[in-house]
mmCIF file of C-alpha atoms and ligand atoms in Angstrom:
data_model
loop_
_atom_site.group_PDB
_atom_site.id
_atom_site.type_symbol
_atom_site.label_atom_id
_atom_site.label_comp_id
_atom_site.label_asym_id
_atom_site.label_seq_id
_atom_site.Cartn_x
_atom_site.Cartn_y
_atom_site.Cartn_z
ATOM 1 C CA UNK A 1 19.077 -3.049 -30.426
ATOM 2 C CA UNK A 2 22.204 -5.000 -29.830
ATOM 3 C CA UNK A 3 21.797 -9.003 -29.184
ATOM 4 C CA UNK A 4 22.889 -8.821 -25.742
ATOM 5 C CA UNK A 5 19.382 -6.673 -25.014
ATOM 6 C CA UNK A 6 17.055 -9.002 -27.961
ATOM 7 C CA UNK A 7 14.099 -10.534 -25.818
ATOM 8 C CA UNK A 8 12.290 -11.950 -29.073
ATOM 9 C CA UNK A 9 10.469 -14.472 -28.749
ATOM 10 C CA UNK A 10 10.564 -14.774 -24.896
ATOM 11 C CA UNK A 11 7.501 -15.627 -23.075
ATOM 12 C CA UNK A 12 6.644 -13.927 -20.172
ATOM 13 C CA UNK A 13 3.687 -13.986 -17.138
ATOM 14 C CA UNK A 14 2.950 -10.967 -15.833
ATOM 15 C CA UNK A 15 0.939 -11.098 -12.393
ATOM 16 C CA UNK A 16 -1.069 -8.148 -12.147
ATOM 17 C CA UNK A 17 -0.122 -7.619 -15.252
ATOM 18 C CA UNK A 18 -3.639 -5.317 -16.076
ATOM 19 C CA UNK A 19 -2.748 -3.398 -13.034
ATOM 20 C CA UNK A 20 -0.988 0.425 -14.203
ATOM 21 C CA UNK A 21 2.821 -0.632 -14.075
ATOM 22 C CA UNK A 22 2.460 -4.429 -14.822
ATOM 23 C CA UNK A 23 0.327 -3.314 -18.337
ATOM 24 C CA UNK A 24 2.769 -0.496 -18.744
ATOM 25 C CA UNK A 25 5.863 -2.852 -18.594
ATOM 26 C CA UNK A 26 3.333 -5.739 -20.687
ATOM 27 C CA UNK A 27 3.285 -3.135 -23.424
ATOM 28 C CA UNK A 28 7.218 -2.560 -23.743
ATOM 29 C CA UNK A 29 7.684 -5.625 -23.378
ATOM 30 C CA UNK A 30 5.502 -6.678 -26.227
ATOM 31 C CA UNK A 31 7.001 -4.075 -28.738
ATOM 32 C CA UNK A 32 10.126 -6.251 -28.184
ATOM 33 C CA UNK A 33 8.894 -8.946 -29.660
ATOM 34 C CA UNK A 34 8.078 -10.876 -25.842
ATOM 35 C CA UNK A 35 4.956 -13.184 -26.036
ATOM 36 C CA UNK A 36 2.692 -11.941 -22.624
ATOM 37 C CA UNK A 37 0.934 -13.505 -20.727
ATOM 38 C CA UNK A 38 -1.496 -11.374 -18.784
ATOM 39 C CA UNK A 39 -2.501 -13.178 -15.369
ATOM 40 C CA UNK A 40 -4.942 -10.611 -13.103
ATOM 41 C CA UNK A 41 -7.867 -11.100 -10.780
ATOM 42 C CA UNK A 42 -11.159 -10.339 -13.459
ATOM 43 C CA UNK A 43 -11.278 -11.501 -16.700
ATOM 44 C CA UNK A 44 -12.772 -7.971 -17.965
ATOM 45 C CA UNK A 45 -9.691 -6.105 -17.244
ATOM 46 C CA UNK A 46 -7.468 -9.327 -18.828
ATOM 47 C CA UNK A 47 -9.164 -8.883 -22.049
ATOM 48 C CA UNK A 48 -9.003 -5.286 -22.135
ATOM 49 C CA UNK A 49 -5.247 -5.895 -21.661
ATOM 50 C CA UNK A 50 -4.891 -8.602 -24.545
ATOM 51 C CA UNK A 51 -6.969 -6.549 -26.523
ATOM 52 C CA UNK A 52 -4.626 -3.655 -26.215
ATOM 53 C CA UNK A 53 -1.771 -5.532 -26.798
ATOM 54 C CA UNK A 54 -2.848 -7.375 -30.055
ATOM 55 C CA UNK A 55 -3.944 -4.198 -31.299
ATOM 56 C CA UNK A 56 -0.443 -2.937 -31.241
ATOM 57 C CA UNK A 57 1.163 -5.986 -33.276
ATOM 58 C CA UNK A 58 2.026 -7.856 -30.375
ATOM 59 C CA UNK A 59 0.920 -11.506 -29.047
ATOM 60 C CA UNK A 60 -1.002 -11.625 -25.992
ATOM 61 C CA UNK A 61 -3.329 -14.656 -24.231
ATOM 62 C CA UNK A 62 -4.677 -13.824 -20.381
ATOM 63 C CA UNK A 63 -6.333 -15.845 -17.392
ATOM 64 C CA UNK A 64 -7.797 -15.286 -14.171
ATOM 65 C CA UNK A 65 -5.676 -15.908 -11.398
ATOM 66 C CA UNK A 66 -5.516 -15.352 -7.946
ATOM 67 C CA UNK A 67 -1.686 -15.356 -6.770
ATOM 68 C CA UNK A 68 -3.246 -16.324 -3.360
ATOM 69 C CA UNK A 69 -4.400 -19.965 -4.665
ATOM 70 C CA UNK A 70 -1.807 -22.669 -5.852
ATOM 71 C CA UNK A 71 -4.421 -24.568 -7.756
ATOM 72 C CA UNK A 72 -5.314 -21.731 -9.726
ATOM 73 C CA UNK A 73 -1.677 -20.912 -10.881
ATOM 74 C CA UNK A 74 -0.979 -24.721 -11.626
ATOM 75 C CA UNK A 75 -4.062 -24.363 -13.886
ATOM 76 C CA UNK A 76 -2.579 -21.088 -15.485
ATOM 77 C CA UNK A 77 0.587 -23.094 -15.847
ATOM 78 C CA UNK A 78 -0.645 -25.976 -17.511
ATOM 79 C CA UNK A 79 -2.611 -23.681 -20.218
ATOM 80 C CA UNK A 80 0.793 -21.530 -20.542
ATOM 81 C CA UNK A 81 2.310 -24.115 -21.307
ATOM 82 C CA UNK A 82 0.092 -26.008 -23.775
ATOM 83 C CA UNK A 83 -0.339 -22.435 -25.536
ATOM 84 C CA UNK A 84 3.371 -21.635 -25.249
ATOM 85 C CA UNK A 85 5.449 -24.524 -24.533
ATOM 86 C CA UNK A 86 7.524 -22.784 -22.292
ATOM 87 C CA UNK A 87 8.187 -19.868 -19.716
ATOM 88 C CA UNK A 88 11.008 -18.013 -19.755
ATOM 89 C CA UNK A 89 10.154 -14.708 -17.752
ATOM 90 C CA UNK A 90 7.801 -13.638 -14.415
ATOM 91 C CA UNK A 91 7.307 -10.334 -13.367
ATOM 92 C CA UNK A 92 5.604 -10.744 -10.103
ATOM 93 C CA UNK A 93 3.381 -7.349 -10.120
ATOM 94 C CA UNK A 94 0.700 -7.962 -8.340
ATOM 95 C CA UNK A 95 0.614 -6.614 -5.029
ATOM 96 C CA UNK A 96 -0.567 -3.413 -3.527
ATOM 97 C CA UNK A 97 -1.897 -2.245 -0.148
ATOM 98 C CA UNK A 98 -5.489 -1.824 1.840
ATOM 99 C CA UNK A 99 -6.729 0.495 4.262
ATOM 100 C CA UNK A 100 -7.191 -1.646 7.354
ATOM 101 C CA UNK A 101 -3.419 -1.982 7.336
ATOM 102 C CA UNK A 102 -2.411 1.167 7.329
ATOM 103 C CA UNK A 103 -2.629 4.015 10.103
ATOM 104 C CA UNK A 104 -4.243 6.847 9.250
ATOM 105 C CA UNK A 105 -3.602 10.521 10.499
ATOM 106 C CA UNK A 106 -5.408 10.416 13.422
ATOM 107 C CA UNK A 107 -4.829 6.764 14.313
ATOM 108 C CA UNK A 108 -1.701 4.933 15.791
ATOM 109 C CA UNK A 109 -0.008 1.217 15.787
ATOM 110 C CA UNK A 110 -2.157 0.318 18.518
ATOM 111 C CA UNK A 111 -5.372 1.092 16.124
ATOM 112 C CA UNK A 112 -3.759 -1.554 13.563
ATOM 113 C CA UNK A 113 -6.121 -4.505 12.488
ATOM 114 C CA UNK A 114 -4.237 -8.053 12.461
ATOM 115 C CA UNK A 115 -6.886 -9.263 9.892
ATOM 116 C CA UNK A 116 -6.210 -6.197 7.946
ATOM 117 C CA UNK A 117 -2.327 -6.966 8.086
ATOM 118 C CA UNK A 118 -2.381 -10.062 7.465
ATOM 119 C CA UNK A 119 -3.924 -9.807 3.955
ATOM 120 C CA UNK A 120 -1.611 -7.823 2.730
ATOM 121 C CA UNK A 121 1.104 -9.331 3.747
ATOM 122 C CA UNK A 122 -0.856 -12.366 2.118
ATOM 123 C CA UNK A 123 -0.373 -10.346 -1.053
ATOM 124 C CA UNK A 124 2.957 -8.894 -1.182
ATOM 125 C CA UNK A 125 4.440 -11.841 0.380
ATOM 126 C CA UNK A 126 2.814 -15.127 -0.433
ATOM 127 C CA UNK A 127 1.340 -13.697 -3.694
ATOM 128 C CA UNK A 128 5.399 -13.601 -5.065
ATOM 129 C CA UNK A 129 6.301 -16.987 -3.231
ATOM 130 C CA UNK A 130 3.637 -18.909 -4.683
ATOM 131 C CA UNK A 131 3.892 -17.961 -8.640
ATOM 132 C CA UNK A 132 7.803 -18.064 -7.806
ATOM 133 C CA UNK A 133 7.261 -21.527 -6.968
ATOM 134 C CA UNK A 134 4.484 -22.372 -9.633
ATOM 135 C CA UNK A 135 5.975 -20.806 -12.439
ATOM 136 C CA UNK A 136 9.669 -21.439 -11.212
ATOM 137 C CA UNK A 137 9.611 -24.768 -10.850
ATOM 138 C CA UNK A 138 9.096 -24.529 -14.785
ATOM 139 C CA UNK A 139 12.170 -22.618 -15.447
ATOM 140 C CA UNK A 140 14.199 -25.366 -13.093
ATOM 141 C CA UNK A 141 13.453 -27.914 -15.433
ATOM 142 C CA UNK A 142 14.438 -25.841 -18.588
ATOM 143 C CA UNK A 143 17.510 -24.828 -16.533
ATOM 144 C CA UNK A 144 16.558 -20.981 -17.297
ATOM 145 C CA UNK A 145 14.370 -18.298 -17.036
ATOM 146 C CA UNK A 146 14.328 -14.719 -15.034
ATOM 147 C CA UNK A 147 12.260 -13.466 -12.180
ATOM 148 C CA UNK A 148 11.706 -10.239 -11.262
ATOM 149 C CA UNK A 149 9.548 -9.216 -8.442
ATOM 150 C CA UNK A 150 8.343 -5.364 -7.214
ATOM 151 C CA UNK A 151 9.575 -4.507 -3.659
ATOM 152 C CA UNK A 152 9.344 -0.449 -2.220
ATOM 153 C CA UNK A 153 11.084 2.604 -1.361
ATOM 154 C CA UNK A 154 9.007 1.254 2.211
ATOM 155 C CA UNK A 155 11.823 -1.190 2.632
ATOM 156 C CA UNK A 156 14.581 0.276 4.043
ATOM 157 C CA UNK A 157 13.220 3.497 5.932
ATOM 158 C CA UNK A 158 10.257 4.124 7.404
ATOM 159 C CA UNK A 159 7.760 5.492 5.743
ATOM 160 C CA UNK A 160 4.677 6.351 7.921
ATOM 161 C CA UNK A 161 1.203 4.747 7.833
ATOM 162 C CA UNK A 162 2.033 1.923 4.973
ATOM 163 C CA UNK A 163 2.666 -0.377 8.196
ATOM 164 C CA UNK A 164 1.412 -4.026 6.712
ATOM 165 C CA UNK A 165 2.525 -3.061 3.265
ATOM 166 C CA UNK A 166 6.057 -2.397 4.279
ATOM 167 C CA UNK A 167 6.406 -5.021 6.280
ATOM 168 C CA UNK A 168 5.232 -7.439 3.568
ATOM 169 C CA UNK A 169 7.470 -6.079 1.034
ATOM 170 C CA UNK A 170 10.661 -5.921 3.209
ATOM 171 C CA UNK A 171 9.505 -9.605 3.466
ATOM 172 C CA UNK A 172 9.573 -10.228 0.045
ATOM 173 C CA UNK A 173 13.101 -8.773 -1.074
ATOM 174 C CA UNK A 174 14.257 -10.880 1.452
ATOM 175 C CA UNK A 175 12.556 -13.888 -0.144
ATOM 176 C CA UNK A 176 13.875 -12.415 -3.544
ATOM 177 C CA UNK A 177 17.859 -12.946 -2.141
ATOM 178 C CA UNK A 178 16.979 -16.571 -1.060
ATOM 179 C CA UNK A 179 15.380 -17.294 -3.949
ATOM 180 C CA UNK A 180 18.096 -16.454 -6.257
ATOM 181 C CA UNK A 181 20.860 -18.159 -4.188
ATOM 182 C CA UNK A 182 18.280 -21.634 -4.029
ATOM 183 C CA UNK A 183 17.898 -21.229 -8.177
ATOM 184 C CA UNK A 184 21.689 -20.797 -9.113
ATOM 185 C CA UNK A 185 23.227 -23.001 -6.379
ATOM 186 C CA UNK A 186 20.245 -26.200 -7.140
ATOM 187 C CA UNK A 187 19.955 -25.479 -10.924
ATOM 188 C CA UNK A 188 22.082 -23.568 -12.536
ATOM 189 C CA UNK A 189 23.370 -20.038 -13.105
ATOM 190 C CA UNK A 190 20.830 -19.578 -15.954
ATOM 191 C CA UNK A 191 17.417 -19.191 -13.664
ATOM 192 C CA UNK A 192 18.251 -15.255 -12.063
ATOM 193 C CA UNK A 193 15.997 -13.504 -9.590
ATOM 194 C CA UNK A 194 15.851 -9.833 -9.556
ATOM 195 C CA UNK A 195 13.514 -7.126 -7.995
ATOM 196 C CA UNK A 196 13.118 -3.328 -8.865
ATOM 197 C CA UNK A 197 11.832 -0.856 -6.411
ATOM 198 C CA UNK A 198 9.500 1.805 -7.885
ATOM 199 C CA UNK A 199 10.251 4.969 -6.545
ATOM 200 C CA UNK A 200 6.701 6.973 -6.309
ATOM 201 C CA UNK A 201 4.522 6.537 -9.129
ATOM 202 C CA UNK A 202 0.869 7.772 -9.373
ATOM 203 C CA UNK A 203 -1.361 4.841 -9.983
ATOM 204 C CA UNK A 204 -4.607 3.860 -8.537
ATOM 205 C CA UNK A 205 -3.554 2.895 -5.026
ATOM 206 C CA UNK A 206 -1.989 6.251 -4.544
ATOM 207 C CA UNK A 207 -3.439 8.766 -5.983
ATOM 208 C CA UNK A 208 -5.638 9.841 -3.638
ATOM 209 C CA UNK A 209 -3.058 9.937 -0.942
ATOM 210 C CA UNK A 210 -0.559 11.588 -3.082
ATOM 211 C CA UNK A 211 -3.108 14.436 -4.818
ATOM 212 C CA UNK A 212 -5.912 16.294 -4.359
ATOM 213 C CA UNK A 213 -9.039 16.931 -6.731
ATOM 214 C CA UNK A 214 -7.861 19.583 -8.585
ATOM 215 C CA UNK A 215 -4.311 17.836 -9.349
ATOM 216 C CA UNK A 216 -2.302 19.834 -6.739
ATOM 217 C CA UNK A 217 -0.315 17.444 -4.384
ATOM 218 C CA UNK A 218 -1.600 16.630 -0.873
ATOM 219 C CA UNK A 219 1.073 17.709 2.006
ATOM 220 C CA UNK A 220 2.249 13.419 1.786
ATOM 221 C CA UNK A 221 3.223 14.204 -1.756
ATOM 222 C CA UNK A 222 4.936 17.460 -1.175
ATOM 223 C CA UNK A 223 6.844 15.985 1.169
ATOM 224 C CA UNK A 224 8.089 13.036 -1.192
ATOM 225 C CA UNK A 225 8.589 15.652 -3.685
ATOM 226 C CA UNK A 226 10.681 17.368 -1.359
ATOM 227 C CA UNK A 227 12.888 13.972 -0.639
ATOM 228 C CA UNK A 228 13.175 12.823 -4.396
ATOM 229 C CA UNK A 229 16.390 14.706 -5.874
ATOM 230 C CA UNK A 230 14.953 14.908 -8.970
ATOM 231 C CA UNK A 231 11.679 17.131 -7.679
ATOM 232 C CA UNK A 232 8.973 15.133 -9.092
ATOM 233 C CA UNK A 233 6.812 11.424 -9.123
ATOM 234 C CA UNK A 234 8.152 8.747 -11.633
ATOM 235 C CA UNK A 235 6.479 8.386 -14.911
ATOM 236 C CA UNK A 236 5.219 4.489 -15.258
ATOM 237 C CA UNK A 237 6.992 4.182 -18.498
ATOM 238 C CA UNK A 238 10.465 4.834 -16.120
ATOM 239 C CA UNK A 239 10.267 1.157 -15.308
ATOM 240 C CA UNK A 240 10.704 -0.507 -18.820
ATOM 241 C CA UNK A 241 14.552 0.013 -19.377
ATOM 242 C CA UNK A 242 15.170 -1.675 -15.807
ATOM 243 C CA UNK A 243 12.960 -4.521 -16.652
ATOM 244 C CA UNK A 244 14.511 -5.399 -20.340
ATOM 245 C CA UNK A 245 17.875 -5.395 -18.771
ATOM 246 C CA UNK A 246 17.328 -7.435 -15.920
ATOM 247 C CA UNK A 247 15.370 -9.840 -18.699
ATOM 248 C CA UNK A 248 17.945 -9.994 -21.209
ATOM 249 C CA UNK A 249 21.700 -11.674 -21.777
ATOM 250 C CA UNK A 250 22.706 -8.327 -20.593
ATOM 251 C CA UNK A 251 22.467 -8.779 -17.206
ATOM 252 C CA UNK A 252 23.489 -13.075 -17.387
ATOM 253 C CA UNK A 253 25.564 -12.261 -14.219
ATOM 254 C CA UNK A 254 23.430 -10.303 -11.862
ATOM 255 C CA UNK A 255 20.815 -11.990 -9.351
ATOM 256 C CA UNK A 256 19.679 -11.602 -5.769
ATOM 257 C CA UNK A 257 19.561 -7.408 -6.835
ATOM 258 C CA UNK A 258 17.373 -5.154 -5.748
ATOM 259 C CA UNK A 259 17.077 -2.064 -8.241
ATOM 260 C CA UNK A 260 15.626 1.620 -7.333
ATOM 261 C CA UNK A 261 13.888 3.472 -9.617
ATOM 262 C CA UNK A 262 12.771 6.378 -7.847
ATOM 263 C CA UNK A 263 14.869 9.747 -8.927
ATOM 264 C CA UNK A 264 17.225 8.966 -6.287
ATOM 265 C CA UNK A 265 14.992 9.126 -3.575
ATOM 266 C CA UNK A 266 16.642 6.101 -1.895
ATOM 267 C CA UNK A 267 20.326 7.692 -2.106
ATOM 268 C CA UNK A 268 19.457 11.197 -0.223
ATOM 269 C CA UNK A 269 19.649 12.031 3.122
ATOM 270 C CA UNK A 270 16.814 15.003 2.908
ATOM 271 C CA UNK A 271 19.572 17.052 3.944
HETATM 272 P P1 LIG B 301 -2.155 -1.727 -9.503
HETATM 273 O O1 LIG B 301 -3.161 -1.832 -8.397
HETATM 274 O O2 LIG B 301 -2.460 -0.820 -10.630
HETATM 275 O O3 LIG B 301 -1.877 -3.198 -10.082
HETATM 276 C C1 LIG B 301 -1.838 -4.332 -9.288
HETATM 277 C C2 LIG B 301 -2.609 -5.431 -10.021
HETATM 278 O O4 LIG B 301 -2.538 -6.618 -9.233
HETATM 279 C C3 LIG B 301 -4.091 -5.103 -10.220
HETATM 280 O O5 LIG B 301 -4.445 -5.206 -11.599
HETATM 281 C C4 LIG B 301 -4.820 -6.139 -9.369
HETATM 282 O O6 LIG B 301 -6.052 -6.552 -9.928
HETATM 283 C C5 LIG B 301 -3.795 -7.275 -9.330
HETATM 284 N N1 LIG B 301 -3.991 -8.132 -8.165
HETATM 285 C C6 LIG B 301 -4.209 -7.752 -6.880
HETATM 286 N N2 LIG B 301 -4.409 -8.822 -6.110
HETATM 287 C C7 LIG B 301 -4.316 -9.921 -6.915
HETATM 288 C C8 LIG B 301 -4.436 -11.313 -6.695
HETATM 289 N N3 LIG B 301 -4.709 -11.821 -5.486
HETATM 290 N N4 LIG B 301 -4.248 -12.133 -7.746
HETATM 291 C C9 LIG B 301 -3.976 -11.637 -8.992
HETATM 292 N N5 LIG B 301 -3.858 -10.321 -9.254
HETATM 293 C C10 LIG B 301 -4.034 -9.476 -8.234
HETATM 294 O O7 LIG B 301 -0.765 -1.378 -8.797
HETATM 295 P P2 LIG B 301 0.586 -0.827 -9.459
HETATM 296 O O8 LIG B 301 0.739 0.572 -8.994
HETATM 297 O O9 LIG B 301 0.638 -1.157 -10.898
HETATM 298 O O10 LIG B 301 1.665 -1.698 -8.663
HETATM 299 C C11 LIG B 301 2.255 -2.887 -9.207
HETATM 300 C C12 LIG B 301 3.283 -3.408 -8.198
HETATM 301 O O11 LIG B 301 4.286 -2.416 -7.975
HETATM 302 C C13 LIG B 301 2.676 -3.726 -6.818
HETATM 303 O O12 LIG B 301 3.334 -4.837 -6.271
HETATM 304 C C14 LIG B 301 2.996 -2.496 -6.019
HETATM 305 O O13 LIG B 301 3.066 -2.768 -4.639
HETATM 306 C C15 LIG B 301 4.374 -2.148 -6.589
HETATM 307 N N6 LIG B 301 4.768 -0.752 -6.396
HETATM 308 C C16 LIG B 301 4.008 0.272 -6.894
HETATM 309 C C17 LIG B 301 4.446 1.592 -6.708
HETATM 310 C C18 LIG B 301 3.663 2.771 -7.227
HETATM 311 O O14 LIG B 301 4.077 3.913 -6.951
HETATM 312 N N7 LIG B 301 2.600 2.559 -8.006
HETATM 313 C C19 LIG B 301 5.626 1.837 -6.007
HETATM 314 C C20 LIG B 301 6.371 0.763 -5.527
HETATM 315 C C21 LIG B 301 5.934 -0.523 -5.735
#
């Protein structure tokens, strides 16, 4: 690989990173020599991770976390740190949506439950500003580092039911713009902030929505099929060329981007 595109030696925080695409993108990154550093909700599925990772070759350490709590990431930062001595990449993948904020078939907006709403935009939202904050305020002081967070094909058009979660997100890759303007314009062109946008991927969220029992698709995932050019759902492993470039030298000029990576769902009409 040429040096523009060499991550060794990085060291990068992935939240959510046990989740399907956060350990699918941990993995890549790994076998190019990137130190991870797997923060998730339960210490089970962390270790499974780590494991997973060291068995491959690569170097992996994991904590608890809850991207909800500032204490907790401080903590996380302060062992990162003392383990790694610095941070030079988060991936903010944790995030994700719940059924009391979304409308089901035979439901509408009136039927929608604040509380329910409110979480996840909790998640999506204040789950990226806080570890931006936590973890950025690291990469201010070494005057680099590279954030990337995961925003939606929900963003831009409407996409029925996901109410809360597209909200939330649309939230967040506005944050992700302001973000990157505040880190180049208050320290320095070297600290970039990025998102992709997963097209549709089956993970665990999803799947039921998207397929039925015996693997055919449900009508919802017909119809996506039907809107994504390229007649199919994204493969997890899709994500890792978007991701290295955004992390490496390559891309030293590009912030405040939004990438989609979703068979060119975004670009058609359905027409
Ligand atoms: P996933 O549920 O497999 O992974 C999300 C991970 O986040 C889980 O491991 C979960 O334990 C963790 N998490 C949730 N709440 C947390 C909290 N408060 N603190 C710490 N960790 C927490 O989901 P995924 O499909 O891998 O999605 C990853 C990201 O990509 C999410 O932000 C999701 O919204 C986004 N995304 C996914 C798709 C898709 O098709 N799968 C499409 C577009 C965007």
């Amino acid at each position: 690989m040429s040096q523009q595109f060499n991550l060794q030696e990085k060291v990068a925080i992935i939240t959510g990173g046990a989740g399907v695409l956060g350990g699918t993108i941990s993995n890549s990154l790994s076998k190019a020599g990137v130190k991870i550093i797997i923060l998730d909700r339960n210490q089970d599925i962390i270790d499974a991770k780590v494991k997973e990772i060291k068995n491959n070759g690569g170097e992996a350490i994991g904590f608890e976390t809850n991207v909800l709590d500032k204490s907790t990431l401080e903590k996380n930062r302060d062992a990162i740190l003392d383990h790694f001595g610095k941070i030079d990449i988060l991936l903010n993948a944790a995030g994700g949506n719940m059924p009391g904020a979304t409308i089901g078939p035979d439901q509408t907006i009136f039927d929608l439950k604040m509380e329910d709403f409110q979480k996840v935009t909790d998640l999506n939202l204040n789950g990226t500003v806080l570890p931006s904050m936590v973890f950025g305020e690291v990469m201010s002081k070494q005057g680099e580092g590279c954030i990337i967070n995961f925003s939606s094909m929900t963003v831009d058009r409407a996409i029925t039911r996901v109410v809360g979660y597209s909200a939330s997100k649309a939230a967040m890759e506005n944050f992700t713009r302001w973000m990157s303007v505040e880190m180049a314009t208050k320290f320095g062109g070297k600290i970039r902030v990025n998102a992709i946008a997963p097209g549709f991927f089956i993970g665990n969220q999803n799947r039921r929505l998207l397929t039925n029992e015996d693997g055919s698709y449900t009508d919802r995932g017909n119809t996506i099929i039907t809107n994504t050019p390229m007649k199919r759902f994204g493969e997890a492993e899709e994500l890792n060329g978007a991701i290295h470039f955004l992390c490496s030298e390559a891309a030293s000029f590009i912030t405040g981007v939004v990438i989609p990576i979703d068979g060119g769902f975004s670009a058609f009409s359905g027409v």
